[in-house]
Coordinates of C-alpha atoms in Angstrom, one line a residue:
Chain A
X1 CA 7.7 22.3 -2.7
X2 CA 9.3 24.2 -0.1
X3 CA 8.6 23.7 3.0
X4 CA 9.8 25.3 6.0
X5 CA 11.2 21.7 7.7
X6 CA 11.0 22.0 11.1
X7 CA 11.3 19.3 13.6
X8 CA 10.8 20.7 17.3
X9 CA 10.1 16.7 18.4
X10 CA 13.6 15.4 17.4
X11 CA 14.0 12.8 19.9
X12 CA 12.0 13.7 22.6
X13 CA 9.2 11.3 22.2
X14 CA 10.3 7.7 22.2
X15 CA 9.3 3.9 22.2
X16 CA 9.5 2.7 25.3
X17 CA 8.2 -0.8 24.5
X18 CA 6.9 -3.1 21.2
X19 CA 5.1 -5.9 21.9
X20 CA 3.5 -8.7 19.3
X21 CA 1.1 -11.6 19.5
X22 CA 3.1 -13.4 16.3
X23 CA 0.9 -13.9 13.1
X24 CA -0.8 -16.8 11.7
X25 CA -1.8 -17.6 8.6
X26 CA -5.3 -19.3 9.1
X27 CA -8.6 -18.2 10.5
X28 CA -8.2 -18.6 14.2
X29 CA -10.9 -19.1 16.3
X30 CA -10.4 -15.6 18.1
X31 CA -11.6 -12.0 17.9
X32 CA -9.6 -9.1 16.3
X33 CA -9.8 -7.3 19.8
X34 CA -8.3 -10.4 21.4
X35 CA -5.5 -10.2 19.4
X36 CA -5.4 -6.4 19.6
X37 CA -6.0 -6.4 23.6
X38 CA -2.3 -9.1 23.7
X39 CA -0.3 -7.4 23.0
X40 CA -0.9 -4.8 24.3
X41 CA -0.7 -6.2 27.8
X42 CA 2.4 -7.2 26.7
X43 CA 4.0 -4.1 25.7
X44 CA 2.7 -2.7 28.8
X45 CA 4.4 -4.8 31.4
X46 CA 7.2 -5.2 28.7
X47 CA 7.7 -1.3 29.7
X48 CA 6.3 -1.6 33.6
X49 CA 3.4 0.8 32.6
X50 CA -0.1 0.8 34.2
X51 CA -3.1 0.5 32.6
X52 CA -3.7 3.7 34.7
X53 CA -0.5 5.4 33.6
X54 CA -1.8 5.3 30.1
X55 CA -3.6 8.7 28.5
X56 CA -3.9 7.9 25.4
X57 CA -4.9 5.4 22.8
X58 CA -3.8 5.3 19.4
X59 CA -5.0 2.6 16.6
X60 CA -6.2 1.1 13.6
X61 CA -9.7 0.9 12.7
X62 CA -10.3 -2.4 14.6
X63 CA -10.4 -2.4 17.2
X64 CA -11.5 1.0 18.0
X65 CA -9.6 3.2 20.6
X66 CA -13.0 3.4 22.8
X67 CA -13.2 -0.4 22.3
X68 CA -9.6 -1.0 23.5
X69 CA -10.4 1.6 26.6
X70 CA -13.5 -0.8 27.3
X71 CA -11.6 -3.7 27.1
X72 CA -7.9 -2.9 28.8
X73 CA -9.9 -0.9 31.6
X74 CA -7.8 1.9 31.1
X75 CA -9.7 4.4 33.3
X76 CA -9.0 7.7 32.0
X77 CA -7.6 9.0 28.9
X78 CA -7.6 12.6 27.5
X79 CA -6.4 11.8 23.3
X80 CA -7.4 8.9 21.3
X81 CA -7.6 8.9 17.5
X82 CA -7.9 5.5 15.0
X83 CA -5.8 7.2 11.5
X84 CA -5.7 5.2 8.7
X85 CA -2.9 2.5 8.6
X86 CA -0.5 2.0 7.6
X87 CA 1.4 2.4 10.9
X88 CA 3.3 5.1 10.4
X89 CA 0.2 6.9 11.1
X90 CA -0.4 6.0 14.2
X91 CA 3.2 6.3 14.9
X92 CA 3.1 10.1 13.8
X93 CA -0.2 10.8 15.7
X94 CA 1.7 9.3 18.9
X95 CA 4.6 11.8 18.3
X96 CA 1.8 14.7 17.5
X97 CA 0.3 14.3 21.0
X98 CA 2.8 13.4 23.0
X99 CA 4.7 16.4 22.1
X100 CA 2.4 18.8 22.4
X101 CA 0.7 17.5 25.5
X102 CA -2.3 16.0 24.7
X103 CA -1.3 13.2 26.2
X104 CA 1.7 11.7 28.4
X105 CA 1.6 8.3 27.5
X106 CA 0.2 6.6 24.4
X107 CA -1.0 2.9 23.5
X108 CA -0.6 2.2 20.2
X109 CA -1.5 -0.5 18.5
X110 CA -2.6 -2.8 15.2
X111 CA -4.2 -5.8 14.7
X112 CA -4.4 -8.0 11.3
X113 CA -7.0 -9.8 10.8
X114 CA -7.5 -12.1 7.8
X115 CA -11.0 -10.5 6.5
X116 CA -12.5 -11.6 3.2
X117 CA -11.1 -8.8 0.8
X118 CA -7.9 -10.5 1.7
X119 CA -8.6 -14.2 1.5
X120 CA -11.2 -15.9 0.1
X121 CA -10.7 -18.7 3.2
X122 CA -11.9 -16.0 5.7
X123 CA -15.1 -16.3 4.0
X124 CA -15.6 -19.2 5.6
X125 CA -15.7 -17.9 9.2
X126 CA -18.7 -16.4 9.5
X127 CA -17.5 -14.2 12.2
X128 CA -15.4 -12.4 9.8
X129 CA -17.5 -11.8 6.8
X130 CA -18.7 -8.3 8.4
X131 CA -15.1 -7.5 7.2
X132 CA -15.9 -6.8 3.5
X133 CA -14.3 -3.3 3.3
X134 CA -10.4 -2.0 3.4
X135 CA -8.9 -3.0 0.6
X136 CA -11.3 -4.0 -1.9
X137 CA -10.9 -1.7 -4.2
X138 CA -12.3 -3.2 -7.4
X139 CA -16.1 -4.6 -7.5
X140 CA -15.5 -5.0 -11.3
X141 CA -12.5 -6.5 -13.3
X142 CA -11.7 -3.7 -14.7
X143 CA -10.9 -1.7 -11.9
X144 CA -7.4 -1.2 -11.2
X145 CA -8.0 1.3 -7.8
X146 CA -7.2 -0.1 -4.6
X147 CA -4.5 -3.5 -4.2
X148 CA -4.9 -3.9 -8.1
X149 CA -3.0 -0.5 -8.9
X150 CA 0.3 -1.7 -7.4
X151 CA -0.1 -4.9 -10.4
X152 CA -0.6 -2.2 -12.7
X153 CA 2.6 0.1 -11.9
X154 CA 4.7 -3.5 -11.3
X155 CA 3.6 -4.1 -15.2
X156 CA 4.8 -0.1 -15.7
X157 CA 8.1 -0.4 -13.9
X158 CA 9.0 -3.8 -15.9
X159 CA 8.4 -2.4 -19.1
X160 CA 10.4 0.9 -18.3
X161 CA 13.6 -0.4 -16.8
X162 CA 13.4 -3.9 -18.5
X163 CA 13.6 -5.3 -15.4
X164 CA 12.4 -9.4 -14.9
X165 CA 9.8 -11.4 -12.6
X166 CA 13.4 -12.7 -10.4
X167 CA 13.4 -8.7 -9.9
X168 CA 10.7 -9.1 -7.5
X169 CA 11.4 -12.1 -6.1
X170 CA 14.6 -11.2 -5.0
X171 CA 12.5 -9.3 -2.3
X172 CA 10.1 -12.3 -1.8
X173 CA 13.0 -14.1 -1.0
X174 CA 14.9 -12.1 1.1
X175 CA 11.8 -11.8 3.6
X176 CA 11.5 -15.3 3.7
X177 CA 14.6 -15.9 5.0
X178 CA 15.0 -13.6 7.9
X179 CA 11.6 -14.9 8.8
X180 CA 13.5 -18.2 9.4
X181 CA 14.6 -16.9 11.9
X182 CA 11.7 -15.0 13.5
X183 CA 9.2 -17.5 15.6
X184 CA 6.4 -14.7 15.0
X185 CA 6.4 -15.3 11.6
X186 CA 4.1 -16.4 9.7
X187 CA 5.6 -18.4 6.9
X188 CA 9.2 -19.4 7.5
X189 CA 9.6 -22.6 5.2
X190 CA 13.0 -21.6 2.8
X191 CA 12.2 -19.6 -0.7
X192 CA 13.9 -20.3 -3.8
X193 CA 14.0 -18.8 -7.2
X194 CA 12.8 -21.8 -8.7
X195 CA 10.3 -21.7 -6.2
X196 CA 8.9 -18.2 -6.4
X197 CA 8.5 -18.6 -10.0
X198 CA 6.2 -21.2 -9.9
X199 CA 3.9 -19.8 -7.5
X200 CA 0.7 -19.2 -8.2
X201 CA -0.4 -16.2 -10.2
X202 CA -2.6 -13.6 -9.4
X203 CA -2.5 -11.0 -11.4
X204 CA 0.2 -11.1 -13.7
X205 CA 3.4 -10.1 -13.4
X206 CA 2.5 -10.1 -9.5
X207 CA 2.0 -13.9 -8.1
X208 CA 1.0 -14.6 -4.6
X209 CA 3.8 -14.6 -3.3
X210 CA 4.2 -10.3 -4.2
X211 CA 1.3 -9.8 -2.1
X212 CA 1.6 -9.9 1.5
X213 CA 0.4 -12.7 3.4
X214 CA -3.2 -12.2 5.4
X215 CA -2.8 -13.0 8.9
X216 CA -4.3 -12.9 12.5
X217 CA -2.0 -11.2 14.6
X218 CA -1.5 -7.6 17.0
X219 CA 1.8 -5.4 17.7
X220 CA 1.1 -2.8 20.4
X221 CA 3.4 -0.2 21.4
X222 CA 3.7 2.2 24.2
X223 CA 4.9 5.8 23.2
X224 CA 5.8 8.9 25.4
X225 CA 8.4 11.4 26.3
X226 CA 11.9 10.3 25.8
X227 CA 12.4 11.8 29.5
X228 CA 9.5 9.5 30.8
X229 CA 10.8 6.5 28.8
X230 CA 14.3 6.2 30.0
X231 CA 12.5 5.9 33.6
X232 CA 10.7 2.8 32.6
X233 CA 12.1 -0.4 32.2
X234 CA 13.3 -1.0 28.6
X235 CA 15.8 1.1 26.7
X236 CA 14.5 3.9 24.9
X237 CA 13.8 4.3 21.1
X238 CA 14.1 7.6 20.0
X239 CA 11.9 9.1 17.2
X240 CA 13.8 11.1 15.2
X241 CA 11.6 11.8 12.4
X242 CA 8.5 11.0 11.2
X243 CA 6.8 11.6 8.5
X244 CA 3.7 11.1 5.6
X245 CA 4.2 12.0 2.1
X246 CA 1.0 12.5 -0.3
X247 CA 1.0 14.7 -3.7
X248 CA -2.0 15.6 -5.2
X249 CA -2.3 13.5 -8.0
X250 CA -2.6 10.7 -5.7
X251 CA -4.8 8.0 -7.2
X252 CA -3.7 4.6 -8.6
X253 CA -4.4 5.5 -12.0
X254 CA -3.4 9.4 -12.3
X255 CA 0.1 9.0 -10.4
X256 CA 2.0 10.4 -12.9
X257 CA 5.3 8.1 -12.7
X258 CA 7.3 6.1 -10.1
X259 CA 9.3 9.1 -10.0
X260 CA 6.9 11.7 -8.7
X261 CA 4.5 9.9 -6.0
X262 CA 4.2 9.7 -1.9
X263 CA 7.9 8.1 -1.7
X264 CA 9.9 11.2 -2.9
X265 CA 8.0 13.7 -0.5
X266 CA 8.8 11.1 2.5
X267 CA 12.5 10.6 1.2
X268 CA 13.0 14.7 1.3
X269 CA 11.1 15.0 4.4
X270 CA 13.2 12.6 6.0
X271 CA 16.3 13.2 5.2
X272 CA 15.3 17.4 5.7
X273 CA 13.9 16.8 9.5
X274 CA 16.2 14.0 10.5
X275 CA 20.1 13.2 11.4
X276 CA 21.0 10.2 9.5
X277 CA 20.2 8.8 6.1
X278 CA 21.4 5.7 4.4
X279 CA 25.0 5.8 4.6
X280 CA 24.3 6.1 8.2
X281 CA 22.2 2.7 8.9
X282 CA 22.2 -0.3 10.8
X283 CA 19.1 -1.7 9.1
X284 CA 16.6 -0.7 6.4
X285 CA 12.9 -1.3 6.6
X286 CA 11.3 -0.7 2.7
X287 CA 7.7 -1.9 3.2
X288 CA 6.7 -4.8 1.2
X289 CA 2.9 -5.3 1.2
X290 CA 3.8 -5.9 -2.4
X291 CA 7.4 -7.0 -3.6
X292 CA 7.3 -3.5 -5.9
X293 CA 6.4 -1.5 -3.2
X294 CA 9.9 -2.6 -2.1
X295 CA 12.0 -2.0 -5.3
X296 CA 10.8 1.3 -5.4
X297 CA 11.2 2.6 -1.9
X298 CA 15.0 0.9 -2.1
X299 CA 15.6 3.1 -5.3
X300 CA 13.4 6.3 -4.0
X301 CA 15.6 6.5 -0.6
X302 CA 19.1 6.3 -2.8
X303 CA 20.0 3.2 -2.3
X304 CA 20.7 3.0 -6.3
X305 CA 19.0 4.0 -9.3
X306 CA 15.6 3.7 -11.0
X307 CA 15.2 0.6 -12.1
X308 CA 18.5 -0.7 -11.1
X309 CA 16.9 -2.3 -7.6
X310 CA 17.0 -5.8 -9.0
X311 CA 21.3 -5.8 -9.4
X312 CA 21.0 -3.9 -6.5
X313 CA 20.1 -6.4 -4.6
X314 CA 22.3 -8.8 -6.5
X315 CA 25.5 -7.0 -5.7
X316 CA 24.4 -7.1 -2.1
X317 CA 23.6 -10.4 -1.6
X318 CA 24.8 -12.4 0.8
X319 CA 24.9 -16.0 -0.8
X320 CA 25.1 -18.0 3.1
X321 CA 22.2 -16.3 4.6
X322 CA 20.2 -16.4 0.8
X323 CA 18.9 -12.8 1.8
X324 CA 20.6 -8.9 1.5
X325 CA 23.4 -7.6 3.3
X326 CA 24.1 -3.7 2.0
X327 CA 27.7 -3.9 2.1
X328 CA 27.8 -7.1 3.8
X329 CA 26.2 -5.6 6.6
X330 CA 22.5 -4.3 6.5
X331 CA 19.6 -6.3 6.0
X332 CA 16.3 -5.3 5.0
X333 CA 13.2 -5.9 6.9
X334 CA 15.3 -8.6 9.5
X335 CA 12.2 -9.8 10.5
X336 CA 11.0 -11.4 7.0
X337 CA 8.3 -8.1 6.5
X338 CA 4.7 -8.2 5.0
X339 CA 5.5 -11.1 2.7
X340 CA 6.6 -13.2 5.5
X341 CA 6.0 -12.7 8.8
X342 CA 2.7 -11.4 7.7
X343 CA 0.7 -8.7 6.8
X344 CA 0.6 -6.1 9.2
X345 CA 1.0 -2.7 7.8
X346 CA 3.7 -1.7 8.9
X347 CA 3.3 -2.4 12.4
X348 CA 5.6 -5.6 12.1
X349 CA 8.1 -3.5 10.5
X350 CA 8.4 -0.5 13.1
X351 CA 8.5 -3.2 16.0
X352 CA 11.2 -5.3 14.8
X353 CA 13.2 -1.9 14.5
X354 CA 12.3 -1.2 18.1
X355 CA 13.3 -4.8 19.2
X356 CA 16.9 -4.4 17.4
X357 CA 17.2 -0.8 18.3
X358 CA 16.8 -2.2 22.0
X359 CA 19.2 -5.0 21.3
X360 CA 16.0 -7.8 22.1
X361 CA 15.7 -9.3 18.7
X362 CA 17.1 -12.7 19.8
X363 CA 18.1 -14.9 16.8
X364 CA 17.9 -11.6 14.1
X365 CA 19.7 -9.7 16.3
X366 CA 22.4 -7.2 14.1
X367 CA 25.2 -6.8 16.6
X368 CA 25.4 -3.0 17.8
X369 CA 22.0 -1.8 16.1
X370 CA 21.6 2.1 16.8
X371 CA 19.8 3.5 13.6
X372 CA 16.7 1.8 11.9
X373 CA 15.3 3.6 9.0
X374 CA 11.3 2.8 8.0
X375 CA 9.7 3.6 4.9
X376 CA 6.5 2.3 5.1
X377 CA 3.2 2.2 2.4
X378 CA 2.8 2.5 -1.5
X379 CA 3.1 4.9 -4.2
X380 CA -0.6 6.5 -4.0
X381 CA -2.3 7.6 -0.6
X382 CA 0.0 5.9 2.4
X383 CA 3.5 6.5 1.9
X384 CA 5.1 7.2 5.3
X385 CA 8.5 7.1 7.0
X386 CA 10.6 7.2 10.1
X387 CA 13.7 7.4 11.3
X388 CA 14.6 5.7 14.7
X389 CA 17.5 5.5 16.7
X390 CA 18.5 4.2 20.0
X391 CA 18.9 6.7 23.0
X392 CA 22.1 7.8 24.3
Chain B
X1 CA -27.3 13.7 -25.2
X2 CA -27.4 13.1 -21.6
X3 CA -29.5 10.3 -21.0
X4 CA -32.8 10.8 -19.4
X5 CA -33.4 8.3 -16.4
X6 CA -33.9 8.6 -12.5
X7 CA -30.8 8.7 -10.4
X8 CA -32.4 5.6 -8.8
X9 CA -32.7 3.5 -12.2
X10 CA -29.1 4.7 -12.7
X11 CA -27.6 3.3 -10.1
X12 CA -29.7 -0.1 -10.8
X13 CA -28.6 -0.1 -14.0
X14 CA -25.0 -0.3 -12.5
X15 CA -24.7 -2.2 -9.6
X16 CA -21.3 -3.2 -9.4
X17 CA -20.0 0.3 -9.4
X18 CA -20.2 2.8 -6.7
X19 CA -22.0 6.5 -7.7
X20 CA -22.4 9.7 -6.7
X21 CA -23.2 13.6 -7.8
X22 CA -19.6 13.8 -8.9
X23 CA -19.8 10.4 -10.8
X24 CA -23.8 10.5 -12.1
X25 CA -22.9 12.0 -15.6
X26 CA -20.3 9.4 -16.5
X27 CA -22.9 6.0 -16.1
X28 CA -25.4 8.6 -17.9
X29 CA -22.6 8.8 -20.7
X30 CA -22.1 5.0 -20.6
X31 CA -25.9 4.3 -21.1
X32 CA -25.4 6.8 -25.0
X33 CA -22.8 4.9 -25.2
X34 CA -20.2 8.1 -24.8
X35 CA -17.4 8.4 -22.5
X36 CA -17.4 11.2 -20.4
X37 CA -14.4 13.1 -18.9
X38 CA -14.4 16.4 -16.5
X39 CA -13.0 19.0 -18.4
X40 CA -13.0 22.6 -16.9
X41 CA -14.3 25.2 -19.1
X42 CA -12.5 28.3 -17.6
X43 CA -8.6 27.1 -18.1
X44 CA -9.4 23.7 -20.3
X45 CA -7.7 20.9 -18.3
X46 CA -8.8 17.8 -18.3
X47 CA -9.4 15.4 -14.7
X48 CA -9.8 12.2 -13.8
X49 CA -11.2 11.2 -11.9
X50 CA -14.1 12.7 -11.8
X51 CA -14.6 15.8 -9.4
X52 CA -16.8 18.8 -7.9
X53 CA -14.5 21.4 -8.9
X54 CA -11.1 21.5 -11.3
X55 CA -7.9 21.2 -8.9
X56 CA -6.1 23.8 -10.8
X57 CA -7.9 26.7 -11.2
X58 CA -10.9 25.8 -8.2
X59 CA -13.3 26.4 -11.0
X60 CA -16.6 24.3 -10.4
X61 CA -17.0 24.9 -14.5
X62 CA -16.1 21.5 -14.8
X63 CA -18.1 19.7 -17.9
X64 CA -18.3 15.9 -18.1
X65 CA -17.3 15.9 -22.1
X66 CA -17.0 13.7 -24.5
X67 CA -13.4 12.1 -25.1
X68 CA -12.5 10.9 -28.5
X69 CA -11.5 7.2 -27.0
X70 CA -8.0 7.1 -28.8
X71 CA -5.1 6.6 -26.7
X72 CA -1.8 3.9 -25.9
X73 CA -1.6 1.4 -23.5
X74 CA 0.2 2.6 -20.4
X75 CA -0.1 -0.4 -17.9
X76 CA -1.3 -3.6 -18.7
X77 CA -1.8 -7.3 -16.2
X78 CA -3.3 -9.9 -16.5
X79 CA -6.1 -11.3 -13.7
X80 CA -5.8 -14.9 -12.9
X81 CA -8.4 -14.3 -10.4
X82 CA -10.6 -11.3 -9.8
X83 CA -14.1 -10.2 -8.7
X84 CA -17.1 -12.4 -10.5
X85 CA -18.7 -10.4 -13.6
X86 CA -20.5 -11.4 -16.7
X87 CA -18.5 -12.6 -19.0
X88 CA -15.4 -12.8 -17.5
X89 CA -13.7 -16.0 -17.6
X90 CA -10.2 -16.2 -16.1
X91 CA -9.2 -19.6 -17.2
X92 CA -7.7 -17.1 -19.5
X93 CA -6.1 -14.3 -17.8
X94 CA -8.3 -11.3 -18.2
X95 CA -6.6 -8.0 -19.5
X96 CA -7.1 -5.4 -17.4
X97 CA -5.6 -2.0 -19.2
X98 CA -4.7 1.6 -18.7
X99 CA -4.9 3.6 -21.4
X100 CA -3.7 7.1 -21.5
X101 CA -5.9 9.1 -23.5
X102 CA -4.5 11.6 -26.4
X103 CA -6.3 14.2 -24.7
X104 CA -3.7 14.8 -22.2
X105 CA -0.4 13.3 -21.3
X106 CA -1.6 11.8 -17.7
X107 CA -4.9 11.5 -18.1
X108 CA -5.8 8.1 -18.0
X109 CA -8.8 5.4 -17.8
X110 CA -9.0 1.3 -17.5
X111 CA -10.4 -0.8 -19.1
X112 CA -10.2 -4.6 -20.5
X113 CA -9.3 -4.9 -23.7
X114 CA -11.1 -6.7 -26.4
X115 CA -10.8 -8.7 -29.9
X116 CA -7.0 -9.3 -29.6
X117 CA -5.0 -12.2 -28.3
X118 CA -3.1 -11.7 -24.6
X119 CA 0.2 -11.5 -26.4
X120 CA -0.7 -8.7 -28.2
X121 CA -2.0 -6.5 -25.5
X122 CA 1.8 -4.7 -24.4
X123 CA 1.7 -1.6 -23.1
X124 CA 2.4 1.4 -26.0
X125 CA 0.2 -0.1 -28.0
X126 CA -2.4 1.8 -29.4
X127 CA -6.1 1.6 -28.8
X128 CA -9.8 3.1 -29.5
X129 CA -12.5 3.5 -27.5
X130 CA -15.5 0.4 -28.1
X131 CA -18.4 -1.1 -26.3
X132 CA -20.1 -3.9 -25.3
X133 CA -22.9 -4.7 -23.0
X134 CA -22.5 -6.6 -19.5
X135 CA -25.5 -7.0 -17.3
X136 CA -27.6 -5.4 -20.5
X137 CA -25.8 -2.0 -19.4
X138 CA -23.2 -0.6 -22.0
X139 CA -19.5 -0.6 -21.1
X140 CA -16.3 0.6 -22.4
X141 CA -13.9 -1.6 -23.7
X142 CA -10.6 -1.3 -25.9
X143 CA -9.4 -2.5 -29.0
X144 CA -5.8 -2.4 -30.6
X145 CA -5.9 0.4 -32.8
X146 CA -4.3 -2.1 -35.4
X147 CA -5.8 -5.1 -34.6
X148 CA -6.4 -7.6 -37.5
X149 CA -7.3 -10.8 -35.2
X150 CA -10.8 -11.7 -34.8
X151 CA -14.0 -9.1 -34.0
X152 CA -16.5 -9.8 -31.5

């Protein structure tokens, strides 16, 4: 592959605000759009911005963006798309049209909401059992397409490297504690080895807690010109790459190794279009929907080796706080990720690097924050990235 | 060979999985009893999964054909919970396998794998091709190629 990397938006689109609900990890007795519809109020008066001021709506699938119009009573607006999630999509969509003019001022936005392929307790709303599709996947056992292929390349990447079950929970149990100190979190109650090991298995070697945690819950974000944004009220966050990776042997099963997927495009990408890379970061943001989804992205972006990710970790961590500190001084995913603070794909992650980057993340706060890296989704069809700094 | 029934009957005969033009010949090939992979005629790859045209060469020459069902384990779990089917208990975790077929290094299908204790199902272990019937449809299983434990 050689692309000609160019990067004409370097830092002129921005975050101007991240907003979120906080997740929960039960059925609440509200809509999808309610959740959707908070916070992005939120994140609009967070960055003084009209409902009229906004031109453009950018989501997941649920709500749509016409649904969101309807419901905000945002009166005019000349984009809208719904891309797949994870968020890094929406993310790049909001960069896309903002840049070229489509649209001055974006509402982004993703909502969780626990639907049956998730959790068998959502079955028991019947409000939510339209929700069947997403993530399914597998209608037979034997199916490993869908969630079920990241089990399958967890039991490849063990074998290979001879790596161990604490491997994984290393990551588990890193997120749980920075979600101690995040109230949007879902689950916050302290992780230990001990306890990670006895959790209950799903699909071997992945237990539950691998797999992120299905919650209720919206982030919203409004996105537009890094000009515009340092008029409004919050300190700018300025985009300064983003990116999706895909190769075409894509599919769970025909990936050809942990070594040639989504991840290494994004990592090249990256590090082509943008200004800093790892040596260069205040915090890292591997995505975590499942613990080896993390491992990977931690190795992929340079941090260490293949399969060295596990004594990775152990070399960097930081004993007091039970979680990692690269060099005693980056954490990943501060705000406890997808295992913790709950599944949002992605969206959690890119607004807890907003809220550091603008110095607002209160208790998780890492003194003089200016560069957030994101790497967001799996090996097979979603792998993403961004890098984010804060202006000036 | 290809097994003469409606595209509707297909589909009832396999209701669990999801079918279409480019998938049709591969639940024909399951009803002989054959498992069918694309292979493209005009440069001789083989695809999974299934597909309208070969993604090398943009040939649509691609012919389900028969695979010889030998191959080695290249991922294997365990479900402790999974979707209902017949047959499928998971007091005992279920094996759920990917074999890489010795077709082609990368081409690869799943399947469970039967006849052989959970201990014994590690991935590089070799494996054939078998079947047995689940909702009085054949499907394809695996056994160890070297298996001596007990045959059902």
């Amino acid at each position: 592959m050689t692309p000609g990397w160019r990067n004409p938006a370097k830092d002129l689109v921005a975050i101007a605000s991240a907003a979120t609900t906080g997740f929960f990890a039960s059925n609440t007795a509200r809509s999808q759009l309610s959740y959707a519809a908070q916070a992005a109020i939120a994140a609009l008066r967070a960055a003084g911005v009209s409902a009229a001021e906004v031109d453009g709506i950018i989501g997941s699938t649920s709500p749509t963006a016409s649904e969101m119009q309807q419901a905000l009573g945002i009166p005019v607006v000349t984009y809208f798309a719904n891309p797949p999630i994870p968020f890094v999509n929406q993310l790049s969509a909001a960069v896309a049209a903002v840049h070229s003019g489509l649209c001055n001022v974006v509402l982004a936005y993703h909502a969780s909401y626990r639907l049956p392929w998730n959790t068998s307790a959502s079955l028991k709303d019947p409000f939510r059992r339209g929700g069947m599709t997403g993530g399914a996947g597998a209608a037979v056992p034997e199916s490993v397409s869908g969630s079920v292929g990241y089990t399958a390349w967890a039991s490849r990447y063990l074998h290979e490297y001879g790596g161990t079950r604490e491997d994984l929970g290393l990551i588990a149990i890193n997120g749980r504690s920075n979600a101690a100190n995040n109230p949007a979190a879902a689950l916050r109650e302290p992780l230990t080895m001990p306890g990670y090991l006895d959790a209950r298995m799903i699909r071997y070697p992945l237990c539950i807690l691998d797999m992120d945690i299905a919650v209720d819950g919206a982030d919203a974000f409004v996105i537009t010109t890094a000009e515009r944004a340092r008029d409004m009220r919050l300190k700018p966050v300025l985009i300064n790459a983003a990116t999706l990776g895909m190769t075409s042997t894509s599919s769970e099963m025909q990936t050809p190794s942990l070594r040639e997927h989504g991840q290494q495009v994004v990592v090249e990408s990256l590090k082509a279009r943008g200004d800093f890379w790892i040596d260069d970061c205040d915090i890292y943001f591997p995505y975590d929907g499942f613990s080896i989804i993390a491992l990977n992205w931690i190795e992929n972006a340079g941090f260490c080796g293949p399969g060295e990710a596990g004594e990775f970790l152990r070399q960097h961590w930081d004993s007091r706080t039970n979680r990692v500190l690269i060099d005693g001084r980056v954490p990943l995913n501060p705000h406890g990720g997808s295992l913790s603070e709950g599944a949002s794909q992605g969206s959690g992650h890119i607004r807890e690097a907003v809220h550091q980057l603008q110095g607002s993340a209160g208790d998780r706060q890492v003194a003089g924050a200016a560069r957030a890296i994101v790497t967001a989704g799996g090996f097979f069809f979603n792998a993403q990235g961004a890098l984010l700094r804060a202006d000036g | 060979m290809a097994c003469e029934i409606s595209d509707e009957d297909l589909i009832e005969r396999f209701p669990a999985y999801a079918i279409d033009h480019d998938t049709k010949a591969r639940y024909r090939g399951w009803l002989d009893r054959v498992m069918l992979v694309d292979r493209c005629r005009n440069c001789g790859t083989w695809h999974e999964p299934p597909g309208p045209i070969c993604p090398l060469c943009w040939s649509t020459d691609t012919v389900p054909t028969a695979v010889g069902g030998s191959g080695t384990i290249h991922m294997a779990i365990f479900l402790h919970q999974g979707p209902p089917a017949e047959g499928v208990d998971y007091t005992t975790p279920y094996p759920v396998v990917v074999v890489e077929l010795d077709e082609q290094a990368g081409l690869r299908i799943s399947s469970t794998v039967v006849g052989a204790g959970n201990a014994d199902i590690v991935i590089g272990r070799r494996v054939r091709l078998d079947w047995i019937e689940r909702g009085g449809a054949p499907m394809p299983v695996f056994r160890l190629d070297d298996a001596d434990g007990v045959r059902s």
